[in-house]
Tab-separated table of C-alpha atoms in Angstrom:
chain	number	residue	atom	x	y	z
A	169	UNK	CA	152.234	53.106	28.199
A	170	UNK	CA	154.991	51.911	30.557
A	171	UNK	CA	158.582	52.710	29.682
A	172	UNK	CA	160.187	50.893	32.595
A	173	UNK	CA	163.403	49.079	31.602
A	174	UNK	CA	162.976	45.296	31.091
A	175	UNK	CA	164.966	43.209	33.549
A	176	UNK	CA	168.344	42.185	32.178
A	177	UNK	CA	168.587	38.524	31.126
A	178	UNK	CA	172.219	37.580	30.153
A	179	UNK	CA	171.248	34.076	28.902
A	180	UNK	CA	168.556	35.424	26.631
A	181	UNK	CA	170.943	38.152	25.417
A	182	UNK	CA	173.610	35.538	24.541
A	183	UNK	CA	171.047	33.402	22.660
A	184	UNK	CA	169.902	36.466	20.716
A	185	UNK	CA	173.441	37.640	19.698
A	186	UNK	CA	174.827	34.193	18.873
A	187	UNK	CA	174.259	33.463	15.179
A	188	UNK	CA	173.977	37.156	14.231
A	189	UNK	CA	174.175	38.129	10.564
A	190	UNK	CA	175.865	41.178	9.028
A	191	UNK	CA	175.374	43.521	6.054
A	192	UNK	CA	178.025	44.712	3.597
A	193	UNK	CA	178.083	46.581	0.291
A	194	UNK	CA	179.823	45.423	-2.843
A	195	UNK	CA	182.644	47.841	-2.050
A	196	UNK	CA	183.269	46.386	1.460
A	197	UNK	CA	185.506	43.434	0.533
A	198	UNK	CA	188.606	45.113	2.122
A	199	UNK	CA	186.548	45.718	5.248
A	200	UNK	CA	185.488	42.045	5.323
A	201	UNK	CA	189.111	41.000	4.899
A	202	UNK	CA	190.029	43.174	7.887
A	203	UNK	CA	187.167	41.771	10.022
A	204	UNK	CA	187.328	38.121	8.977
A	205	UNK	CA	189.091	36.809	12.093
A	206	UNK	CA	186.533	38.593	14.348
A	207	UNK	CA	183.517	37.003	12.585
A	208	UNK	CA	182.473	33.429	13.417
A	209	UNK	CA	182.854	30.962	10.507
A	210	UNK	CA	179.506	30.262	8.858
A	211	UNK	CA	178.074	33.722	9.666
A	212	UNK	CA	175.478	34.910	7.130
A	213	UNK	CA	176.616	38.079	5.411
A	214	UNK	CA	174.175	40.012	3.241
A	215	UNK	CA	175.561	41.723	0.162
A	216	UNK	CA	173.643	44.794	-0.942
A	217	UNK	CA	172.320	45.596	-4.419
A	218	UNK	CA	172.831	49.341	-4.573
A	219	UNK	CA	172.368	51.572	-7.646
A	220	UNK	CA	176.048	52.572	-7.635
A	221	UNK	CA	177.290	48.947	-7.708
A	222	UNK	CA	177.571	46.888	-10.879
A	223	UNK	CA	177.214	43.133	-11.496
A	224	UNK	CA	180.906	42.395	-11.228
A	225	UNK	CA	181.133	44.128	-7.847
A	226	UNK	CA	178.130	42.241	-6.461
A	227	UNK	CA	179.435	38.888	-7.711
A	228	UNK	CA	182.993	39.388	-6.525
A	229	UNK	CA	181.719	40.449	-3.082
A	230	UNK	CA	179.441	37.376	-2.762
A	231	UNK	CA	182.318	35.162	-3.911
A	232	UNK	CA	184.690	36.732	-1.362
A	233	UNK	CA	182.169	36.119	1.431
A	234	UNK	CA	181.992	32.432	0.550
A	235	UNK	CA	185.783	32.026	0.086
A	236	UNK	CA	186.378	33.507	3.555
A	237	UNK	CA	184.203	30.840	5.154
A	238	UNK	CA	180.954	32.789	5.516
A	239	UNK	CA	177.482	32.372	3.963
A	240	UNK	CA	176.699	34.967	1.298
A	241	UNK	CA	173.183	36.278	1.151
A	242	UNK	CA	173.137	38.481	-1.985
A	243	UNK	CA	170.285	41.019	-2.257
A	244	UNK	CA	168.008	40.967	-5.259
A	245	UNK	CA	166.476	44.476	-5.667
A	246	UNK	CA	163.316	43.844	-7.722
A	247	UNK	CA	162.775	47.469	-8.930
A	248	UNK	CA	166.400	47.834	-10.077
A	249	UNK	CA	166.080	44.843	-12.471
A	250	UNK	CA	165.587	45.986	-16.057
A	251	UNK	CA	164.562	42.614	-17.458
A	252	UNK	CA	164.072	38.916	-16.752
A	253	UNK	CA	167.357	38.215	-18.523
A	254	UNK	CA	169.116	40.527	-16.085
A	255	UNK	CA	167.697	38.601	-13.150
A	256	UNK	CA	168.722	35.269	-14.764
A	257	UNK	CA	172.192	36.621	-15.535
A	258	UNK	CA	172.624	37.660	-11.885
A	259	UNK	CA	171.315	34.333	-10.477
A	260	UNK	CA	173.439	32.389	-12.988
A	261	UNK	CA	176.607	34.225	-12.015
A	262	UNK	CA	175.875	33.790	-8.341
A	263	UNK	CA	175.361	30.052	-8.951
A	264	UNK	CA	178.669	29.857	-10.790
A	265	UNK	CA	180.558	31.201	-7.731
A	266	UNK	CA	178.616	29.084	-5.221
A	267	UNK	CA	176.716	32.007	-3.793
A	268	UNK	CA	173.097	31.416	-4.851
A	269	UNK	CA	171.657	29.192	-2.032
A	270	UNK	CA	170.584	32.088	0.150
A	271	UNK	CA	169.218	35.393	-1.240
A	272	UNK	CA	167.373	38.414	0.096
A	273	UNK	CA	164.493	39.498	-2.187
A	274	UNK	CA	163.564	43.157	-1.583
A	275	UNK	CA	161.564	45.768	-3.489
A	276	UNK	CA	164.324	48.352	-3.708
A	277	UNK	CA	164.509	52.107	-3.868
A	278	UNK	CA	163.515	53.373	-7.346
A	279	UNK	CA	160.104	55.076	-7.344
A	280	UNK	CA	159.423	53.519	-10.751
A	281	UNK	CA	160.458	49.902	-11.473
A	282	UNK	CA	163.215	49.724	-14.108
A	283	UNK	CA	161.766	46.510	-15.558
A	284	UNK	CA	159.068	43.839	-15.042
A	285	UNK	CA	159.414	43.407	-11.255
A	286	UNK	CA	157.535	46.018	-9.207
A	287	UNK	CA	158.204	44.224	-5.939
A	288	UNK	CA	159.942	41.241	-4.360
A	289	UNK	CA	156.783	39.152	-4.565
A	290	UNK	CA	156.939	39.312	-8.404
A	291	UNK	CA	160.573	38.027	-8.260
A	292	UNK	CA	159.551	35.179	-5.999
A	293	UNK	CA	156.551	34.274	-8.183
A	294	UNK	CA	158.739	34.244	-11.276
A	295	UNK	CA	159.716	30.707	-10.266
A	296	UNK	CA	163.315	31.440	-11.354
A	297	UNK	CA	164.963	31.366	-7.921
A	298	UNK	CA	164.924	27.612	-7.345
A	299	UNK	CA	166.125	27.018	-10.904
A	300	UNK	CA	169.462	28.603	-9.919
A	301	UNK	CA	169.975	26.697	-6.661
A	302	UNK	CA	168.265	29.127	-4.255
A	303	UNK	CA	167.075	27.244	-1.152
A	304	UNK	CA	166.326	30.034	1.280
A	305	UNK	CA	164.859	33.491	0.619
A	306	UNK	CA	164.935	36.359	3.107
A	307	UNK	CA	162.071	38.829	2.842
A	308	UNK	CA	161.711	42.291	4.406
A	309	UNK	CA	159.806	43.166	7.534
A	310	UNK	CA	158.959	46.689	8.704
A	311	UNK	CA	158.230	46.907	12.484
A	312	UNK	CA	157.896	50.720	12.215
A	313	UNK	CA	156.179	50.686	8.858
A	314	UNK	CA	157.445	52.021	5.537
A	315	UNK	CA	157.429	55.718	4.574
A	316	UNK	CA	155.923	54.980	1.112
A	317	UNK	CA	153.785	51.830	1.693
A	318	UNK	CA	150.584	51.481	3.800
A	319	UNK	CA	150.688	49.017	6.670
A	320	UNK	CA	147.834	46.892	5.310
A	321	UNK	CA	149.795	46.494	2.021
A	322	UNK	CA	152.989	45.513	3.966
A	323	UNK	CA	151.083	42.862	5.911
A	324	UNK	CA	149.355	41.488	2.834
A	325	UNK	CA	152.687	41.204	1.034
A	326	UNK	CA	154.278	39.496	3.988
A	327	UNK	CA	151.462	36.920	3.956
A	328	UNK	CA	151.650	36.504	0.200
A	329	UNK	CA	155.474	36.126	0.163
A	330	UNK	CA	155.411	33.612	2.973
A	331	UNK	CA	152.744	31.584	1.160
A	332	UNK	CA	154.551	31.760	-2.198
A	333	UNK	CA	157.823	30.528	-0.713
A	334	UNK	CA	156.060	27.682	1.104
A	335	UNK	CA	154.351	26.613	-2.134
A	336	UNK	CA	157.716	26.474	-3.905
A	337	UNK	CA	159.313	24.493	-1.064
A	338	UNK	CA	161.768	27.315	-0.250
A	339	UNK	CA	162.865	28.188	3.251
A	340	UNK	CA	162.087	31.691	4.413
A	341	UNK	CA	163.663	34.275	6.792
A	342	UNK	CA	162.088	37.640	7.667
A	343	UNK	CA	164.734	40.355	7.923
A	344	UNK	CA	163.637	43.637	9.443
A	345	UNK	CA	164.521	47.208	8.645
A	346	UNK	CA	166.678	48.635	11.417
A	347	UNK	CA	165.101	50.351	14.402
A	348	UNK	CA	166.093	52.037	17.646
A	349	UNK	CA	163.099	51.101	19.785
A	350	UNK	CA	162.280	47.587	21.036
A	351	UNK	CA	158.600	48.157	21.743
A	352	UNK	CA	157.350	48.419	18.078
A	353	UNK	CA	159.608	45.477	17.264
A	354	UNK	CA	158.011	43.282	19.949
A	355	UNK	CA	154.502	44.365	18.950
A	356	UNK	CA	155.306	43.560	15.349
A	357	UNK	CA	156.799	40.113	16.186
A	358	UNK	CA	153.622	39.185	18.082
A	359	UNK	CA	151.544	40.276	15.092
A	360	UNK	CA	153.652	38.178	12.687
A	361	UNK	CA	153.129	35.102	14.901
A	362	UNK	CA	149.422	35.818	15.298
A	363	UNK	CA	149.186	35.562	11.500
A	364	UNK	CA	150.451	32.022	11.652
A	365	UNK	CA	153.912	32.882	10.219
A	366	UNK	CA	156.467	30.838	12.152
A	367	UNK	CA	159.526	31.784	10.025
A	368	UNK	CA	162.831	32.781	11.667
A	369	UNK	CA	162.897	36.559	12.219
A	370	UNK	CA	166.160	38.467	12.067
A	371	UNK	CA	165.734	41.801	13.822
A	372	UNK	CA	167.786	44.547	12.212
A	373	UNK	CA	169.644	47.068	14.305
A	374	UNK	CA	172.721	49.192	13.598
A	375	UNK	CA	176.104	48.038	14.864
A	376	UNK	CA	178.239	50.697	16.630
A	377	UNK	CA	178.499	53.867	14.560
A	378	UNK	CA	178.629	57.681	14.801
A	379	UNK	CA	175.450	59.281	16.152
A	380	UNK	CA	175.249	61.681	13.202
A	381	UNK	CA	175.511	58.826	10.746
A	382	UNK	CA	172.823	56.795	12.490
A	383	UNK	CA	170.399	59.708	12.508
A	384	UNK	CA	171.104	60.301	8.821
A	385	UNK	CA	170.200	56.698	7.967
A	386	UNK	CA	167.140	56.857	10.208
A	387	UNK	CA	165.801	59.917	8.396
A	388	UNK	CA	166.503	58.350	5.004
A	389	UNK	CA	164.589	55.211	5.861
A	390	UNK	CA	161.731	56.887	7.733
A	391	UNK	CA	162.647	55.225	11.054
A	392	UNK	CA	161.401	56.838	14.262
A	393	UNK	CA	164.315	58.770	15.801
A	394	UNK	CA	162.673	61.199	18.173
A	395	UNK	CA	164.420	62.282	21.325
A	396	UNK	CA	162.805	59.789	23.648
A	397	UNK	CA	163.546	56.818	21.364
A	398	UNK	CA	167.226	57.694	20.789
A	399	UNK	CA	167.630	58.185	24.560
A	400	UNK	CA	166.234	54.654	25.079
A	401	UNK	CA	168.586	53.369	22.377
A	402	UNK	CA	171.477	54.847	24.328
A	403	UNK	CA	172.704	58.037	22.671
A	404	UNK	CA	172.106	61.741	23.155
A	405	UNK	CA	170.912	64.242	20.579
A	406	UNK	CA	173.111	66.854	22.289
A	407	UNK	CA	176.278	64.941	21.516
A	408	UNK	CA	176.219	64.360	17.791
A	409	UNK	CA	179.939	63.801	17.635
A	410	UNK	CA	179.741	60.668	19.781
A	411	UNK	CA	179.270	57.030	18.748
A	412	UNK	CA	176.511	54.705	19.889
A	413	UNK	CA	176.276	50.915	20.090
A	414	UNK	CA	173.266	48.588	20.323
A	415	UNK	CA	173.947	47.362	23.911
A	416	UNK	CA	170.752	48.732	25.413
A	417	UNK	CA	168.599	47.760	22.409
A	418	UNK	CA	169.899	44.173	22.388
A	419	UNK	CA	169.647	43.681	26.190
A	420	UNK	CA	166.101	45.083	26.290
A	421	UNK	CA	164.974	43.060	23.277
A	422	UNK	CA	166.388	39.860	24.751
A	423	UNK	CA	164.536	40.456	28.048
A	424	UNK	CA	161.249	41.129	26.217
A	425	UNK	CA	161.649	38.013	24.052
A	426	UNK	CA	162.315	35.842	27.077
A	427	UNK	CA	158.896	36.961	28.460
A	428	UNK	CA	157.007	36.265	25.201
A	429	UNK	CA	156.142	32.557	24.701
A	430	UNK	CA	154.943	33.044	21.143
A	431	UNK	CA	158.058	34.882	19.861
A	432	UNK	CA	159.545	31.798	18.111
A	433	UNK	CA	162.999	31.906	16.540
A	434	UNK	CA	164.453	35.383	16.632
A	435	UNK	CA	168.035	36.494	16.076
A	436	UNK	CA	169.900	39.671	15.096
A	437	UNK	CA	171.015	41.278	11.865
A	438	UNK	CA	173.488	44.098	12.155
A	439	UNK	CA	173.555	46.962	9.664
A	440	UNK	CA	177.271	47.846	9.678
A	441	UNK	CA	177.104	51.612	9.285
A	442	UNK	CA	180.257	51.905	11.400
A	443	UNK	CA	182.140	49.147	9.624
A	444	UNK	CA	182.234	45.343	9.705
A	445	UNK	CA	185.154	45.041	12.123
A	446	UNK	CA	183.666	47.490	14.648
A	447	UNK	CA	180.427	45.491	14.602
A	448	UNK	CA	182.072	42.073	14.880
A	449	UNK	CA	184.312	43.332	17.727
A	450	UNK	CA	181.261	44.719	19.494
A	451	UNK	CA	179.411	41.349	19.242
A	452	UNK	CA	182.454	39.454	20.554
A	453	UNK	CA	182.837	41.796	23.509
A	454	UNK	CA	179.135	41.739	24.240
A	455	UNK	CA	179.005	37.939	24.345
A	456	UNK	CA	182.282	37.613	26.307
A	457	UNK	CA	180.967	39.957	28.973
A	458	UNK	CA	177.858	37.767	29.412
A	459	UNK	CA	179.411	34.323	29.167
């Protein structure tokens, strides 16, 4: 396998970074306030659905995103929902604050579902989303696989979710788990397109953050973080006190995409482990340097 560096392509890199989306938790509203002037108006900002957040926190974060001029994409964590009425309550509250048009339906962490939804497909098939004004649903993609789910199951679910959304007349976006290596991402994108799925893909990668923190998240999510890969990403395992940004990953991915005619619509989604402002500042600097 060749590991030569793809040729740099500044135009492709600009296209890839423009229209990026971001991730925040329910507790990150102060961070969003601090970063708001660095983030382009109309940017999609995903709001997580973590076990240590409650309904009020999720709703107020989604509302804050909208009020600051961005597009909220609240997460719906299927396995964390204890009942249909909890799902309806959440969707109803999102609708009340104007934050229900875009959602991200994901399975979620708990080993055992807390209610009737074992996976995001069951939430989509409930038919409830469009009743509360949802128009676009993001679904998860796993270029490097999932530590607890076989690849054939992941592919079948991607096919089934894509088909279910199409049947309901809902727009779809595929949002990937974060990775450090562009090669499995490109292989996976080609496989998605070969299955006849032409949905927009948002490739997840971490914004700038401390190396130790990045490796911690990688281990937690089962992402490949061996020495060769992290070197390609642009940080060193011998300097765990340093920080790393996605410059190399983004430039390499842009070059690979520009050489792949079947890639379709691909943009970036930043996991903001190092903070919203640091990530937005990085994106501004990256695009300015290439404009």
